[in-house]
Amino acid sequence: AGKRAFLTSPYFVPPLRLRNALVKAAQRGVDVRVLTAGKSDVPLVTLASQHLYGRLLRAGVRVFEMQGRVLHAKTAAIDGVYASVGSFNLDHWSDRRNLEQSVTVLDAALTAEVERYFEANLALSREVRLESWRERSLAERVLHWAAYQLMRI
């Protein structure tokens, strides 16, 4: 990505190489936004995701959690020309274990539609701020860390 990367994944526990790519993109000025579940059908995944937010937020990645409904979309829109929609979650299970499928296109019109859908979902979401993430209680920190360790198995 050179300008913007908008990613939607309800199960956001990305492998290290993807976390590194998101951080590097944000550090070079790319508008990186991640929309994930605030409420999940798999609560352990949400807790594990929250363990990872700090590094991303410090680098300038904007993280949003869907509120009031369960998020299940898996999309990507990059630089207004690349779009992907499918079953691939940004987690190590989709990356290494599950058989997933996505449709990916290089098409400005379709990418604009995916971006509009993304923006509409942001309106239903809460942005996670670094300050509030840092203010988590010790119990929350331990819970998030433990959930992340379980998700790595």
PDB file of C-alpha atoms in Angstrom:
ATOM      1  CA  ALA A   1       0.000   0.000   0.000  1.00  0.00           C
ATOM      2  CA  GLY A   2       1.151   3.489  -0.782  1.00  0.00           C
ATOM      3  CA  LYS A   3      -1.796   5.604   0.408  1.00  0.00           C
ATOM      4  CA  ARG A   4      -4.400   3.585   2.301  1.00  0.00           C
ATOM      5  CA  ALA A   5      -5.161   0.069   3.477  1.00  0.00           C
ATOM      6  CA  PHE A   6      -8.575  -0.714   4.975  1.00  0.00           C
ATOM      7  CA  LEU A   7      -8.885  -4.219   6.426  1.00  0.00           C
ATOM      8  CA  THR A   8     -11.900  -5.932   7.971  1.00  0.00           C
ATOM      9  CA  SER A   9     -11.549  -9.149   9.953  1.00  0.00           C
ATOM     10  CA  PRO A  10     -13.710 -10.356  12.830  1.00  0.00           C
ATOM     11  CA  TYR A  11     -10.909 -12.622  14.054  1.00  0.00           C
ATOM     12  CA  PHE A  12      -7.899 -10.321  14.179  1.00  0.00           C
ATOM     13  CA  VAL A  13      -4.879 -12.174  15.536  1.00  0.00           C
ATOM     14  CA  PRO A  14      -2.557 -11.701  12.555  1.00  0.00           C
ATOM     15  CA  PRO A  15       0.746 -13.511  12.213  1.00  0.00           C
ATOM     16  CA  LEU A  16       3.878 -11.532  13.047  1.00  0.00           C
ATOM     17  CA  ARG A  17       4.799 -10.877   9.417  1.00  0.00           C
ATOM     18  CA  LEU A  18       1.424  -9.224   8.782  1.00  0.00           C
ATOM     19  CA  ARG A  19       1.653  -7.182  11.982  1.00  0.00           C
ATOM     20  CA  ASN A  20       5.113  -6.047  10.873  1.00  0.00           C
ATOM     21  CA  ALA A  21       3.783  -5.090   7.427  1.00  0.00           C
ATOM     22  CA  LEU A  22       0.943  -3.064   8.969  1.00  0.00           C
ATOM     23  CA  VAL A  23       3.356  -1.259  11.287  1.00  0.00           C
ATOM     24  CA  LYS A  24       5.807  -0.483   8.473  1.00  0.00           C
ATOM     25  CA  ALA A  25       3.028   0.803   6.229  1.00  0.00           C
ATOM     26  CA  ALA A  26       1.693   3.114   8.943  1.00  0.00           C
ATOM     27  CA  GLN A  27       5.208   4.345   9.727  1.00  0.00           C
ATOM     28  CA  ARG A  28       5.720   5.378   6.118  1.00  0.00           C
ATOM     29  CA  GLY A  29       2.484   7.362   6.139  1.00  0.00           C
ATOM     30  CA  VAL A  30      -0.073   4.896   4.803  1.00  0.00           C
ATOM     31  CA  ASP A  31      -3.570   5.349   6.280  1.00  0.00           C
ATOM     32  CA  VAL A  32      -3.926   1.871   7.801  1.00  0.00           C
ATOM     33  CA  ARG A  33      -7.273   1.074   9.401  1.00  0.00           C
ATOM     34  CA  VAL A  34      -8.395  -2.244  10.833  1.00  0.00           C
ATOM     35  CA  LEU A  35     -12.012  -3.023  11.627  1.00  0.00           C
ATOM     36  CA  THR A  36     -12.531  -5.987  13.918  1.00  0.00           C
ATOM     37  CA  ALA A  37     -15.133  -7.384  16.269  1.00  0.00           C
ATOM     38  CA  GLY A  38     -15.994  -5.624  19.490  1.00  0.00           C
ATOM     39  CA  LYS A  39     -18.378  -8.473  20.282  1.00  0.00           C
ATOM     40  CA  SER A  40     -17.513 -11.842  18.842  1.00  0.00           C
ATOM     41  CA  ASP A  41     -19.073 -15.250  18.512  1.00  0.00           C
ATOM     42  CA  VAL A  42     -15.634 -16.388  19.741  1.00  0.00           C
ATOM     43  CA  PRO A  43     -14.871 -14.052  22.680  1.00  0.00           C
ATOM     44  CA  LEU A  44     -11.419 -15.560  23.230  1.00  0.00           C
ATOM     45  CA  VAL A  45     -10.340 -14.178  19.844  1.00  0.00           C
ATOM     46  CA  THR A  46     -11.429 -10.653  20.756  1.00  0.00           C
ATOM     47  CA  LEU A  47      -9.453 -10.831  23.994  1.00  0.00           C
ATOM     48  CA  ALA A  48      -6.382 -12.076  22.112  1.00  0.00           C
ATOM     49  CA  SER A  49      -6.755  -9.284  19.546  1.00  0.00           C
ATOM     50  CA  GLN A  50      -6.755  -6.679  22.269  1.00  0.00           C
ATOM     51  CA  HIS A  51      -3.352  -7.925  23.445  1.00  0.00           C
ATOM     52  CA  LEU A  52      -1.888  -6.947  20.045  1.00  0.00           C
ATOM     53  CA  TYR A  53      -3.291  -3.428  19.717  1.00  0.00           C
ATOM     54  CA  GLY A  54      -0.495  -1.539  21.472  1.00  0.00           C
ATOM     55  CA  ARG A  55       2.262  -1.937  18.899  1.00  0.00           C
ATOM     56  CA  LEU A  56      -0.144  -1.200  16.056  1.00  0.00           C
ATOM     57  CA  LEU A  57      -1.588   1.893  17.728  1.00  0.00           C
ATOM     58  CA  ARG A  58       1.878   3.243  18.607  1.00  0.00           C
ATOM     59  CA  ALA A  59       2.850   2.942  14.924  1.00  0.00           C
ATOM     60  CA  GLY A  60      -0.238   4.856  13.764  1.00  0.00           C
ATOM     61  CA  VAL A  61      -2.504   1.978  12.729  1.00  0.00           C
ATOM     62  CA  ARG A  62      -6.091   2.907  13.535  1.00  0.00           C
ATOM     63  CA  VAL A  63      -8.110   0.084  15.102  1.00  0.00           C
ATOM     64  CA  PHE A  64     -11.896   0.051  15.273  1.00  0.00           C
ATOM     65  CA  GLU A  65     -14.176  -2.419  17.040  1.00  0.00           C
ATOM     66  CA  MET A  66     -17.690  -3.018  15.710  1.00  0.00           C
ATOM     67  CA  GLN A  67     -20.349  -2.222  18.315  1.00  0.00           C
ATOM     68  CA  GLY A  68     -23.868  -3.553  18.772  1.00  0.00           C
ATOM     69  CA  ARG A  69     -23.643  -6.382  16.270  1.00  0.00           C
ATOM     70  CA  VAL A  70     -21.459  -9.299  15.337  1.00  0.00           C
ATOM     71  CA  LEU A  71     -18.976  -8.579  12.558  1.00  0.00           C
ATOM     72  CA  HIS A  72     -18.335 -11.368  10.076  1.00  0.00           C
ATOM     73  CA  ALA A  73     -17.044  -9.567   6.961  1.00  0.00           C
ATOM     74  CA  LYS A  74     -13.525 -10.205   5.693  1.00  0.00           C
ATOM     75  CA  THR A  75     -12.460  -7.493   3.269  1.00  0.00           C
ATOM     76  CA  ALA A  76      -9.466  -5.493   2.144  1.00  0.00           C
ATOM     77  CA  ALA A  77      -9.291  -2.310   0.092  1.00  0.00           C
ATOM     78  CA  ILE A  78      -5.876  -1.018  -0.879  1.00  0.00           C
ATOM     79  CA  ASP A  79      -5.070   2.318  -2.551  1.00  0.00           C
ATOM     80  CA  GLY A  80      -8.431   2.554  -4.306  1.00  0.00           C
ATOM     81  CA  VAL A  81      -7.564  -0.165  -6.827  1.00  0.00           C
ATOM     82  CA  TYR A  82      -7.203  -3.525  -5.007  1.00  0.00           C
ATOM     83  CA  ALA A  83     -10.141  -5.204  -3.289  1.00  0.00           C
ATOM     84  CA  SER A  84     -10.559  -8.574  -1.645  1.00  0.00           C
ATOM     85  CA  VAL A  85     -13.668 -10.209  -0.190  1.00  0.00           C
ATOM     86  CA  GLY A  86     -13.783 -13.728   1.136  1.00  0.00           C
ATOM     87  CA  SER A  87     -13.533 -16.095   4.057  1.00  0.00           C
ATOM     88  CA  PHE A  88      -9.897 -15.384   4.994  1.00  0.00           C
ATOM     89  CA  ASN A  89      -9.555 -14.064   8.553  1.00  0.00           C
ATOM     90  CA  LEU A  90      -6.456 -12.202   9.673  1.00  0.00           C
ATOM     91  CA  ASP A  91      -5.388 -14.938  12.061  1.00  0.00           C
ATOM     92  CA  HIS A  92      -2.919 -17.807  12.011  1.00  0.00           C
ATOM     93  CA  TRP A  93      -5.636 -20.419  11.539  1.00  0.00           C
ATOM     94  CA  SER A  94      -6.703 -18.929   8.209  1.00  0.00           C
ATOM     95  CA  ASP A  95      -3.053 -18.370   7.362  1.00  0.00           C
ATOM     96  CA  ARG A  96      -1.809 -21.889   8.082  1.00  0.00           C
ATOM     97  CA  ARG A  97      -4.622 -24.337   8.838  1.00  0.00           C
ATOM     98  CA  ASN A  98      -8.008 -23.539   7.345  1.00  0.00           C
ATOM     99  CA  LEU A  99      -8.970 -23.810   3.722  1.00  0.00           C
ATOM    100  CA  GLU A 100     -10.067 -20.268   2.901  1.00  0.00           C
ATOM    101  CA  GLN A 101     -11.143 -18.545  -0.263  1.00  0.00           C
ATOM    102  CA  SER A 102     -11.197 -14.919  -1.368  1.00  0.00           C
ATOM    103  CA  VAL A 103     -12.006 -13.056  -4.539  1.00  0.00           C
ATOM    104  CA  THR A 104      -9.402 -10.426  -5.300  1.00  0.00           C
ATOM    105  CA  VAL A 105      -9.669  -7.825  -8.049  1.00  0.00           C
ATOM    106  CA  LEU A 106      -7.802  -4.850  -9.411  1.00  0.00           C
ATOM    107  CA  ASP A 107     -10.751  -2.587 -10.136  1.00  0.00           C
ATOM    108  CA  ALA A 108     -11.278   0.999  -8.977  1.00  0.00           C
ATOM    109  CA  ALA A 109     -15.089   0.865  -9.069  1.00  0.00           C
ATOM    110  CA  LEU A 110     -15.362  -2.324  -7.029  1.00  0.00           C
ATOM    111  CA  THR A 111     -12.686  -1.130  -4.603  1.00  0.00           C
ATOM    112  CA  ALA A 112     -14.668   2.092  -4.106  1.00  0.00           C
ATOM    113  CA  GLU A 113     -17.691  -0.040  -3.148  1.00  0.00           C
ATOM    114  CA  VAL A 114     -15.625  -2.017  -0.637  1.00  0.00           C
ATOM    115  CA  GLU A 115     -14.297   1.266   0.802  1.00  0.00           C
ATOM    116  CA  ARG A 116     -17.855   2.659   1.123  1.00  0.00           C
ATOM    117  CA  TYR A 117     -18.915  -0.513   2.928  1.00  0.00           C
ATOM    118  CA  PHE A 118     -15.877  -0.190   5.206  1.00  0.00           C
ATOM    119  CA  GLU A 119     -16.664   3.472   6.003  1.00  0.00           C
ATOM    120  CA  ALA A 120     -20.316   2.612   6.745  1.00  0.00           C
ATOM    121  CA  ASN A 121     -19.153  -0.038   9.202  1.00  0.00           C
ATOM    122  CA  LEU A 122     -16.772   2.434  10.859  1.00  0.00           C
ATOM    123  CA  ALA A 123     -19.819   4.539  11.710  1.00  0.00           C
ATOM    124  CA  LEU A 124     -21.047   1.548  13.758  1.00  0.00           C
ATOM    125  CA  SER A 125     -17.716   1.135  15.495  1.00  0.00           C
ATOM    126  CA  ARG A 126     -15.635   2.506  18.340  1.00  0.00           C
ATOM    127  CA  GLU A 127     -12.077   3.575  17.657  1.00  0.00           C
ATOM    128  CA  VAL A 128      -9.564   2.098  20.074  1.00  0.00           C
ATOM    129  CA  ARG A 129      -7.261   4.821  21.361  1.00  0.00           C
ATOM    130  CA  LEU A 130      -3.752   4.185  22.628  1.00  0.00           C
ATOM    131  CA  GLU A 131      -4.488   6.084  25.841  1.00  0.00           C
ATOM    132  CA  SER A 132      -7.469   3.895  26.734  1.00  0.00           C
ATOM    133  CA  TRP A 133      -5.606   0.739  25.723  1.00  0.00           C
ATOM    134  CA  ARG A 134      -2.788   1.702  28.091  1.00  0.00           C
ATOM    135  CA  GLU A 135      -5.297   2.275  30.910  1.00  0.00           C
ATOM    136  CA  ARG A 136      -6.437  -1.361  30.971  1.00  0.00           C
ATOM    137  CA  SER A 137      -6.415  -2.891  34.406  1.00  0.00           C
ATOM    138  CA  LEU A 138      -3.813  -5.468  35.379  1.00  0.00           C
ATOM    139  CA  ALA A 139      -6.520  -8.128  35.256  1.00  0.00           C
ATOM    140  CA  GLU A 140      -7.449  -7.114  31.686  1.00  0.00           C
ATOM    141  CA  ARG A 141      -3.805  -7.154  30.614  1.00  0.00           C
ATOM    142  CA  VAL A 142      -3.301 -10.643  32.019  1.00  0.00           C
ATOM    143  CA  LEU A 143      -6.559 -11.854  30.451  1.00  0.00           C
ATOM    144  CA  HIS A 144      -5.603 -10.430  27.025  1.00  0.00           C
ATOM    145  CA  TRP A 145      -2.105 -11.932  27.250  1.00  0.00           C
ATOM    146  CA  ALA A 146      -3.443 -15.349  28.295  1.00  0.00           C
ATOM    147  CA  ALA A 147      -6.029 -15.332  25.502  1.00  0.00           C
ATOM    148  CA  TYR A 148      -3.306 -14.498  22.989  1.00  0.00           C
ATOM    149  CA  GLN A 149      -1.146 -17.364  24.264  1.00  0.00           C
ATOM    150  CA  LEU A 150      -4.079 -19.784  23.901  1.00  0.00           C
ATOM    151  CA  MET A 151      -4.774 -18.554  20.362  1.00  0.00           C
ATOM    152  CA  ARG A 152      -1.198 -19.354  19.342  1.00  0.00           C
ATOM    153  CA  ILE A 153      -1.656 -23.080  20.077  1.00  0.00           C
TER     154      ILE A 153
END
